[in-house]
mmCIF file of C-alpha atoms in Angstrom:
data_model
loop_
_atom_site.group_PDB
_atom_site.id
_atom_site.type_symbol
_atom_site.label_atom_id
_atom_site.label_comp_id
_atom_site.label_asym_id
_atom_site.label_seq_id
_atom_site.Cartn_x
_atom_site.Cartn_y
_atom_site.Cartn_z
ATOM 1 C CA MET A 3 36.630 94.890 -32.877
ATOM 2 C CA THR A 4 33.466 92.587 -33.979
ATOM 3 C CA SER A 5 30.885 94.407 -36.164
ATOM 4 C CA LYS A 6 28.034 93.908 -33.316
ATOM 5 C CA GLU A 7 30.823 95.808 -30.779
ATOM 6 C CA ILE A 8 30.804 98.734 -33.847
ATOM 7 C CA ALA A 9 27.365 99.128 -33.911
ATOM 8 C CA TRP A 10 26.560 98.776 -30.637
ATOM 9 C CA ARG A 11 29.742 101.135 -29.590
ATOM 10 C CA LEU A 12 29.859 103.692 -31.845
ATOM 11 C CA ASP A 13 28.597 107.105 -31.891
ATOM 12 C CA TRP A 14 26.691 107.853 -34.766
ATOM 13 C CA ASN A 15 27.362 111.813 -34.992
ATOM 14 C CA LEU A 16 30.559 110.975 -35.827
ATOM 15 C CA LEU A 17 29.032 108.489 -38.779
ATOM 16 C CA ARG A 18 27.198 111.564 -40.026
ATOM 17 C CA THR A 19 30.366 114.380 -39.527
ATOM 18 C CA PHE A 20 32.240 111.391 -41.707
ATOM 19 C CA ILE A 21 29.648 111.766 -44.482
ATOM 20 C CA VAL A 22 30.462 115.506 -44.543
ATOM 21 C CA ILE A 23 34.157 115.133 -44.849
ATOM 22 C CA VAL A 24 34.286 113.011 -47.243
ATOM 23 C CA GLN A 25 31.677 114.844 -49.979
ATOM 24 C CA GLU A 26 32.949 118.325 -48.759
ATOM 25 C CA LYS A 27 36.525 116.401 -49.313
ATOM 26 C CA SER A 28 38.506 118.877 -47.192
ATOM 27 C CA ILE A 29 37.956 119.121 -43.204
ATOM 28 C CA THR A 30 38.186 123.017 -42.643
ATOM 29 C CA ALA A 31 34.738 122.887 -45.588
ATOM 30 C CA ALA A 32 32.925 119.876 -43.520
ATOM 31 C CA ALA A 33 33.694 122.056 -40.650
ATOM 32 C CA GLY A 34 31.710 125.015 -42.081
ATOM 33 C CA ARG A 35 29.204 122.974 -43.654
ATOM 34 C CA LEU A 36 28.063 121.697 -40.062
ATOM 35 C CA GLY A 37 28.411 124.744 -38.168
ATOM 36 C CA LEU A 38 32.228 123.580 -36.080
ATOM 37 C CA LYS A 39 35.394 124.600 -35.891
ATOM 38 C CA GLN A 40 38.257 122.519 -37.974
ATOM 39 C CA PRO A 41 39.726 121.222 -34.595
ATOM 40 C CA THR A 42 36.904 119.856 -33.681
ATOM 41 C CA VAL A 43 36.010 117.758 -37.202
ATOM 42 C CA SER A 44 39.329 116.854 -37.100
ATOM 43 C CA ASN A 45 38.939 115.192 -33.323
ATOM 44 C CA ALA A 46 35.955 113.751 -34.681
ATOM 45 C CA LEU A 47 37.958 111.971 -37.766
ATOM 46 C CA LYS A 48 40.702 109.988 -35.576
ATOM 47 C CA ARG A 49 37.193 109.178 -32.697
ATOM 48 C CA LEU A 50 35.510 106.909 -35.681
ATOM 49 C CA GLU A 51 39.061 105.614 -37.104
ATOM 50 C CA ARG A 52 40.078 104.757 -33.676
ATOM 51 C CA ALA A 53 35.793 102.785 -32.906
ATOM 52 C CA VAL A 54 36.636 101.358 -36.509
ATOM 53 C CA GLY A 55 40.135 100.530 -36.196
ATOM 54 C CA THR A 56 40.927 101.414 -39.299
ATOM 55 C CA ARG A 57 41.933 104.323 -41.156
ATOM 56 C CA LEU A 58 39.575 105.957 -43.456
ATOM 57 C CA ILE A 59 40.660 108.980 -44.657
ATOM 58 C CA ASP A 60 44.894 109.712 -45.665
ATOM 59 C CA ARG A 61 45.603 113.022 -45.621
ATOM 60 C CA GLY A 62 48.628 115.607 -46.638
ATOM 61 C CA PRO A 63 49.127 119.235 -47.056
ATOM 62 C CA ARG A 64 47.995 119.031 -50.939
ATOM 63 C CA SER A 65 45.926 115.816 -50.706
ATOM 64 C CA PHE A 66 42.637 114.268 -49.746
ATOM 65 C CA GLU A 67 42.111 110.502 -50.592
ATOM 66 C CA VAL A 68 39.753 107.848 -48.892
ATOM 67 C CA THR A 69 40.993 104.578 -48.512
ATOM 68 C CA ALA A 70 39.234 101.844 -49.683
ATOM 69 C CA ALA A 71 37.997 101.266 -45.758
ATOM 70 C CA GLY A 72 36.496 104.761 -46.330
ATOM 71 C CA GLN A 73 34.799 104.380 -49.395
ATOM 72 C CA ALA A 74 33.305 101.372 -47.894
ATOM 73 C CA LEU A 75 32.080 102.885 -44.273
ATOM 74 C CA TYR A 76 30.527 106.326 -46.918
ATOM 75 C CA ARG A 77 28.905 103.961 -48.761
ATOM 76 C CA GLU A 78 26.968 101.933 -46.517
ATOM 77 C CA SER A 79 26.374 105.356 -43.447
ATOM 78 C CA ARG A 80 24.909 106.983 -46.861
ATOM 79 C CA GLY A 81 21.852 104.444 -46.202
ATOM 80 C CA ILE A 82 22.097 104.851 -42.684
ATOM 81 C CA PHE A 83 21.223 108.562 -42.433
ATOM 82 C CA GLY A 84 19.030 108.477 -45.303
ATOM 83 C CA SER A 85 17.154 105.753 -43.779
ATOM 84 C CA VAL A 86 16.587 107.505 -40.940
ATOM 85 C CA ASN A 87 16.077 110.759 -42.750
ATOM 86 C CA ARG A 88 13.001 108.757 -43.751
ATOM 87 C CA LEU A 89 11.454 108.103 -40.435
ATOM 88 C CA GLY A 90 9.679 111.367 -40.115
ATOM 89 C CA SER A 91 7.632 109.879 -43.574
ATOM 90 C CA ALA A 92 7.378 106.735 -41.947
ATOM 91 C CA LEU A 93 5.422 108.119 -38.462
ATOM 92 C CA GLU A 94 3.561 110.288 -40.738
ATOM 93 C CA GLU A 95 1.131 107.869 -42.083
ATOM 94 C CA ALA A 96 -2.364 107.298 -39.892
ATOM 95 C CA GLU A 97 -3.727 103.754 -41.048
ATOM 96 C CA GLY A 98 -6.952 103.968 -42.677
ATOM 97 C CA GLU A 99 -5.445 106.806 -45.106
ATOM 98 C CA VAL A 100 -2.582 107.301 -47.529
ATOM 99 C CA LEU A 101 -1.113 110.691 -45.961
ATOM 100 C CA GLY A 102 2.687 111.329 -45.670
ATOM 101 C CA THR A 103 5.180 113.273 -48.312
ATOM 102 C CA VAL A 104 6.845 111.476 -51.578
ATOM 103 C CA GLU A 105 10.294 112.526 -51.679
ATOM 104 C CA LEU A 106 10.940 112.430 -55.380
ATOM 105 C CA ALA A 107 14.167 113.864 -57.092
ATOM 106 C CA VAL A 108 14.135 115.422 -60.972
ATOM 107 C CA ALA A 109 16.836 116.288 -63.150
ATOM 108 C CA THR A 110 16.203 120.255 -64.456
ATOM 109 C CA HIS A 111 15.737 118.495 -68.101
ATOM 110 C CA VAL A 112 12.824 116.082 -67.295
ATOM 111 C CA THR A 113 9.704 116.261 -69.359
ATOM 112 C CA SER A 114 7.283 113.929 -69.846
ATOM 113 C CA PRO A 115 3.170 113.240 -69.884
ATOM 114 C CA LEU A 116 3.917 109.960 -67.987
ATOM 115 C CA LEU A 117 5.198 111.880 -65.059
ATOM 116 C CA ASN A 118 2.614 114.712 -65.600
ATOM 117 C CA ASP A 119 -0.522 112.140 -65.635
ATOM 118 C CA SER A 120 1.015 110.003 -62.614
ATOM 119 C CA LEU A 121 1.652 113.482 -60.564
ATOM 120 C CA SER A 122 -2.231 113.985 -61.161
ATOM 121 C CA ARG A 123 -3.920 110.391 -60.652
ATOM 122 C CA PHE A 124 -1.853 110.824 -57.853
ATOM 123 C CA ASN A 125 -3.165 113.972 -56.184
ATOM 124 C CA GLU A 126 -6.871 112.505 -57.201
ATOM 125 C CA LEU A 127 -6.497 109.009 -54.936
ATOM 126 C CA TYR A 128 -4.480 110.854 -52.081
ATOM 127 C CA PRO A 129 -5.355 114.804 -51.803
ATOM 128 C CA ALA A 130 -4.180 114.508 -48.094
ATOM 129 C CA ALA A 131 -0.649 113.389 -48.955
ATOM 130 C CA CYS A 132 2.240 115.429 -50.295
ATOM 131 C CA MET A 133 4.634 115.812 -53.039
ATOM 132 C CA SER A 134 8.277 116.667 -53.006
ATOM 133 C CA ILE A 135 10.367 117.661 -55.597
ATOM 134 C CA THR A 136 13.879 118.562 -55.630
ATOM 135 C CA VAL A 137 15.243 119.672 -58.617
ATOM 136 C CA ASP A 138 18.910 118.579 -59.538
ATOM 137 C CA SER A 139 21.651 117.273 -61.810
ATOM 138 C CA SER A 140 21.506 113.697 -62.734
ATOM 139 C CA ARG A 141 24.535 113.359 -60.766
ATOM 140 C CA GLU A 142 22.739 114.313 -57.279
ATOM 141 C CA VAL A 143 19.061 112.847 -57.911
ATOM 142 C CA ILE A 144 21.393 109.248 -58.044
ATOM 143 C CA ASP A 145 22.642 110.408 -54.838
ATOM 144 C CA SER A 146 20.292 110.858 -53.488
ATOM 145 C CA VAL A 147 18.561 107.523 -54.311
ATOM 146 C CA LEU A 148 21.856 105.932 -52.654
ATOM 147 C CA GLN A 149 21.344 108.428 -49.800
ATOM 148 C CA LYS A 150 17.728 106.891 -49.618
ATOM 149 C CA ARG A 151 17.104 110.735 -49.473
ATOM 150 C CA ALA A 152 14.778 110.159 -52.467
ATOM 151 C CA ALA A 153 12.101 107.371 -52.824
ATOM 152 C CA LEU A 154 12.881 107.841 -57.010
ATOM 153 C CA GLY A 155 14.771 109.580 -59.133
ATOM 154 C CA ILE A 156 14.259 110.539 -62.805
ATOM 155 C CA CYS A 157 16.746 111.627 -64.784
ATOM 156 C CA LEU A 158 20.360 111.033 -67.195
ATOM 157 C CA VAL A 159 22.412 107.655 -65.846
ATOM 158 C CA ASP A 160 25.856 107.096 -67.141
ATOM 159 C CA GLU A 161 26.356 103.350 -65.357
ATOM 160 C CA GLN A 162 23.702 101.485 -63.836
ATOM 161 C CA LEU A 163 25.273 100.782 -60.356
ATOM 162 C CA PRO A 164 24.156 97.358 -58.816
ATOM 163 C CA GLU A 165 23.023 98.276 -55.857
ATOM 164 C CA LEU A 166 20.042 100.396 -58.061
ATOM 165 C CA CYS A 167 17.251 99.805 -59.612
ATOM 166 C CA TYR A 168 16.499 101.314 -63.545
ATOM 167 C CA THR A 169 13.047 101.592 -65.451
ATOM 168 C CA ARG A 170 13.815 103.300 -68.939
ATOM 169 C CA LEU A 171 11.105 106.335 -68.581
ATOM 170 C CA TYR A 172 11.856 107.620 -72.332
ATOM 171 C CA THR A 173 13.798 108.749 -75.168
ATOM 172 C CA GLY A 174 14.322 112.343 -76.030
ATOM 173 C CA HIS A 175 16.975 114.028 -78.849
ATOM 174 C CA PHE A 176 18.633 116.891 -78.374
ATOM 175 C CA GLY A 177 18.936 119.733 -81.361
ATOM 176 C CA PHE A 178 20.615 123.128 -81.602
ATOM 177 C CA PHE A 179 19.065 125.925 -80.827
ATOM 178 C CA CYS A 180 20.033 129.955 -81.049
ATOM 179 C CA GLY A 181 17.881 133.353 -79.624
ATOM 180 C CA PRO A 182 16.793 135.992 -81.176
ATOM 181 C CA ARG A 183 19.626 138.439 -81.123
ATOM 182 C CA HIS A 184 22.097 135.686 -82.886
ATOM 183 C CA ARG A 185 22.297 136.298 -86.605
ATOM 184 C CA LEU A 186 21.637 132.443 -87.757
ATOM 185 C CA PHE A 187 18.010 133.101 -86.103
ATOM 186 C CA GLY A 188 14.913 132.800 -88.818
ATOM 187 C CA LYS A 189 17.605 131.787 -91.716
ATOM 188 C CA THR A 190 16.787 129.527 -94.261
ATOM 189 C CA GLY A 191 19.032 126.873 -96.221
ATOM 190 C CA LEU A 192 21.547 126.215 -93.481
ATOM 191 C CA SER A 193 24.122 123.920 -93.061
ATOM 192 C CA LEU A 194 26.156 121.879 -89.804
ATOM 193 C CA ASP A 195 28.907 123.692 -92.183
ATOM 194 C CA ASP A 196 27.174 127.544 -90.707
ATOM 195 C CA LEU A 197 27.875 127.049 -87.407
ATOM 196 C CA ALA A 198 31.355 126.184 -86.908
ATOM 197 C CA GLY A 199 32.974 128.675 -85.450
ATOM 198 C CA GLU A 200 29.877 130.260 -83.830
ATOM 199 C CA ARG A 201 29.962 130.608 -79.868
ATOM 200 C CA SER A 202 28.211 127.852 -77.527
ATOM 201 C CA VAL A 203 26.358 127.078 -74.250
ATOM 202 C CA SER A 204 26.331 123.426 -72.826
ATOM 203 C CA PHE A 205 25.206 121.644 -69.813
ATOM 204 C CA SER A 206 27.881 120.309 -66.981
ATOM 205 C CA ALA A 207 27.538 117.373 -68.317
ATOM 206 C CA ASP A 208 28.387 117.825 -71.577
ATOM 207 C CA ARG A 209 31.605 116.397 -72.216
ATOM 208 C CA VAL A 210 32.571 112.927 -74.055
ATOM 209 C CA ASN A 211 33.210 111.200 -71.110
ATOM 210 C CA ASP A 212 30.229 112.312 -69.461
ATOM 211 C CA MET A 213 26.603 111.952 -69.403
ATOM 212 C CA LEU A 214 25.683 113.635 -71.914
ATOM 213 C CA ARG A 215 28.711 112.376 -74.415
ATOM 214 C CA ALA A 216 26.447 112.382 -77.125
ATOM 215 C CA VAL A 217 25.905 116.454 -77.602
ATOM 216 C CA ALA A 218 29.382 116.465 -77.196
ATOM 217 C CA VAL A 219 29.812 114.891 -80.127
ATOM 218 C CA MET A 220 27.342 116.312 -82.002
ATOM 219 C CA ARG A 221 28.893 120.294 -80.594
ATOM 220 C CA ALA A 222 32.205 118.528 -82.135
ATOM 221 C CA GLU A 223 31.048 117.243 -85.642
ATOM 222 C CA ALA A 224 29.582 120.802 -86.073
ATOM 223 C CA GLN A 225 32.803 122.701 -85.459
ATOM 224 C CA LEU A 226 31.465 125.419 -82.498
ATOM 225 C CA ASP A 227 34.242 127.485 -80.464
ATOM 226 C CA PRO A 228 35.043 125.146 -78.121
ATOM 227 C CA ASN A 229 35.601 128.001 -75.794
ATOM 228 C CA LEU A 230 32.276 127.919 -74.174
ATOM 229 C CA THR A 231 30.643 131.613 -73.141
ATOM 230 C CA GLY A 232 28.634 129.832 -70.751
ATOM 231 C CA VAL A 233 27.607 126.637 -68.407
ATOM 232 C CA SER A 234 24.535 125.208 -66.250
ATOM 233 C CA SER A 235 23.119 122.224 -64.887
ATOM 234 C CA SER A 236 20.093 123.889 -65.556
ATOM 235 C CA LEU A 237 17.430 123.425 -68.109
ATOM 236 C CA GLU A 238 16.161 127.091 -67.652
ATOM 237 C CA GLU A 239 19.450 128.322 -67.349
ATOM 238 C CA ILE A 240 20.725 126.798 -70.593
ATOM 239 C CA LYS A 241 17.672 127.849 -72.513
ATOM 240 C CA ARG A 242 17.797 131.791 -70.283
ATOM 241 C CA MET A 243 21.724 131.556 -71.762
ATOM 242 C CA VAL A 244 20.354 131.231 -75.364
ATOM 243 C CA VAL A 245 17.154 133.463 -76.040
ATOM 244 C CA ALA A 246 19.212 135.916 -74.387
ATOM 245 C CA GLY A 247 22.450 135.315 -77.256
ATOM 246 C CA LEU A 248 24.875 134.629 -75.317
ATOM 247 C CA GLY A 249 25.269 131.635 -77.733
ATOM 248 C CA ILE A 250 24.206 128.231 -79.607
ATOM 249 C CA GLY A 251 22.796 125.833 -77.327
ATOM 250 C CA ALA A 252 21.638 121.824 -77.168
ATOM 251 C CA LEU A 253 18.451 121.824 -75.557
ATOM 252 C CA PRO A 254 16.395 118.721 -76.088
ATOM 253 C CA ILE A 255 13.913 119.593 -78.906
ATOM 254 C CA HIS A 256 10.320 118.368 -77.566
ATOM 255 C CA VAL A 257 10.851 120.142 -74.010
ATOM 256 C CA VAL A 258 11.183 123.586 -76.030
ATOM 257 C CA GLU A 259 8.623 122.772 -78.980
ATOM 258 C CA ARG A 260 6.256 125.862 -77.410
ATOM 259 C CA ASP A 261 9.236 127.934 -76.946
ATOM 260 C CA VAL A 262 9.827 127.819 -80.770
ATOM 261 C CA GLN A 263 6.614 128.650 -82.047
ATOM 262 C CA ASN A 264 6.586 131.559 -79.794
ATOM 263 C CA GLY A 265 9.490 132.435 -80.924
ATOM 264 C CA LEU A 266 12.390 132.405 -78.649
ATOM 265 C CA LEU A 267 14.273 130.224 -79.965
ATOM 266 C CA PHE A 268 14.690 129.114 -84.049
ATOM 267 C CA ARG A 269 16.049 125.368 -84.721
ATOM 268 C CA LEU A 270 19.544 124.644 -86.307
ATOM 269 C CA PRO A 271 20.961 122.184 -88.362
ATOM 270 C CA PRO A 272 21.415 119.217 -88.111
ATOM 271 C CA TYR A 273 17.861 117.745 -88.343
ATOM 272 C CA ASP A 274 18.682 113.862 -88.820
ATOM 273 C CA ASP A 275 20.463 111.531 -86.907
ATOM 274 C CA LEU A 276 19.983 113.942 -83.694
ATOM 275 C CA PRO A 277 21.377 112.577 -80.563
ATOM 276 C CA ALA A 278 19.071 109.796 -78.564
ATOM 277 C CA VAL A 279 19.116 110.462 -74.264
ATOM 278 C CA ASP A 280 17.541 108.237 -71.904
ATOM 279 C CA ILE A 281 15.208 108.835 -69.409
ATOM 280 C CA TRP A 282 15.414 106.746 -66.229
ATOM 281 C CA VAL A 283 13.149 105.587 -63.329
ATOM 282 C CA VAL A 284 15.808 105.030 -60.644
ATOM 283 C CA ARG A 285 15.446 103.806 -56.752
ATOM 284 C CA HIS A 286 17.329 101.532 -54.433
ATOM 285 C CA PRO A 287 15.162 98.398 -53.385
ATOM 286 C CA GLY A 288 16.813 98.658 -49.804
ATOM 287 C CA ALA A 289 14.596 102.748 -49.018
ATOM 288 C CA THR A 290 12.156 102.563 -46.876
ATOM 289 C CA LEU A 291 9.077 103.788 -48.645
ATOM 290 C CA ASN A 292 6.035 104.969 -47.025
ATOM 291 C CA ARG A 293 2.359 104.312 -48.149
ATOM 292 C CA ALA A 294 2.187 107.588 -50.161
ATOM 293 C CA GLU A 295 5.869 106.591 -52.057
ATOM 294 C CA GLN A 296 4.749 103.059 -52.351
ATOM 295 C CA GLU A 297 1.522 104.259 -54.234
ATOM 296 C CA PHE A 298 3.407 106.523 -56.241
ATOM 297 C CA ILE A 299 5.233 104.511 -57.802
ATOM 298 C CA ARG A 300 2.796 102.249 -58.522
ATOM 299 C CA LEU A 301 0.796 104.619 -60.862
ATOM 300 C CA LEU A 302 3.606 105.446 -62.499
ATOM 301 C CA ASP A 303 4.614 102.054 -63.157
ATOM 302 C CA GLU A 304 1.284 100.858 -64.415
ATOM 303 C CA ARG A 305 1.402 104.348 -66.778
ATOM 304 C CA ILE A 306 5.382 103.467 -67.938
ATOM 305 C CA GLU A 307 4.378 99.876 -68.666
ATOM 306 C CA SER A 308 0.322 100.664 -70.454
ATOM 307 C CA THR A 309 2.554 103.099 -72.509
ATOM 308 C CA PRO A 310 4.464 101.424 -75.957
ATOM 309 C CA TRP A 311 7.763 102.098 -76.148
ATOM 310 C CA ASP A 312 7.140 103.672 -79.363
ATOM 311 C CA GLU A 313 5.727 106.089 -77.647
ATOM 312 C CA ARG A 314 8.092 107.132 -75.707
ATOM 313 C CA VAL A 315 10.107 107.657 -77.489
ATOM 314 C CA TYR A 316 10.137 111.801 -78.345
ATOM 315 C CA ARG A 317 11.564 112.631 -82.062
#
């Protein structure tokens, strides 16, 4: 079957089901998420494979692997449904006025005056528009941009994908902190050796082969207890655990300055050569943007371009 024949004869609901199957890595889990029975989802996958003329997923009693063809179809399908999801925003536009919703996906630890200023300016210029901000892990933010659910994302980046565009927003630095209940809170003259063996909490992406690898290296150099007492993808939850005394945590220094001033957190060694983490603005050049999203991106780009790089490095 040719590409044109597939496009005209394919039931697009099968693509939606296939997307969920791949995301859930399970027919049973996909059925639960879709509110369908397992045989219905399994049959939908078979119908899709017959329609495209190739096997998309290799399944066994203990295995689940998306084939090369399945991966290619999944990438294309995400873009298709991202565009469909954004039709509502496009239809909200009224001639002569900027309406609609700006779909923005942001990682949990993103804090920047450039973003805040752009939001304020956008609201002043276009009060009839709406800003929708989803907070998630950096991986989910990138996935939202890939699927065109979000007009742009702001997050950590592990690997720059060729189908996306990247603009560095700022560079932040991480340091170790403890809460008022910790034995090191308020002590002076500390060195990195004093942290050896201490219990700690960590971001989910704090691994040597992940987005916060620089933080993982700092944790290893401090010889913290490798058995974590708390893990989260949320900055607020990591901070909550540190304040509650579950252990030492690595946090963006510029984000928690006020908490340090208010006595909720205490800065620990090291004080020099801290891990630097870049935060990026990520967008999909093939996404269809409404006027509100176009204007917000324009304002953010102008704010970034007019701010010298040295002022975007938070030390």
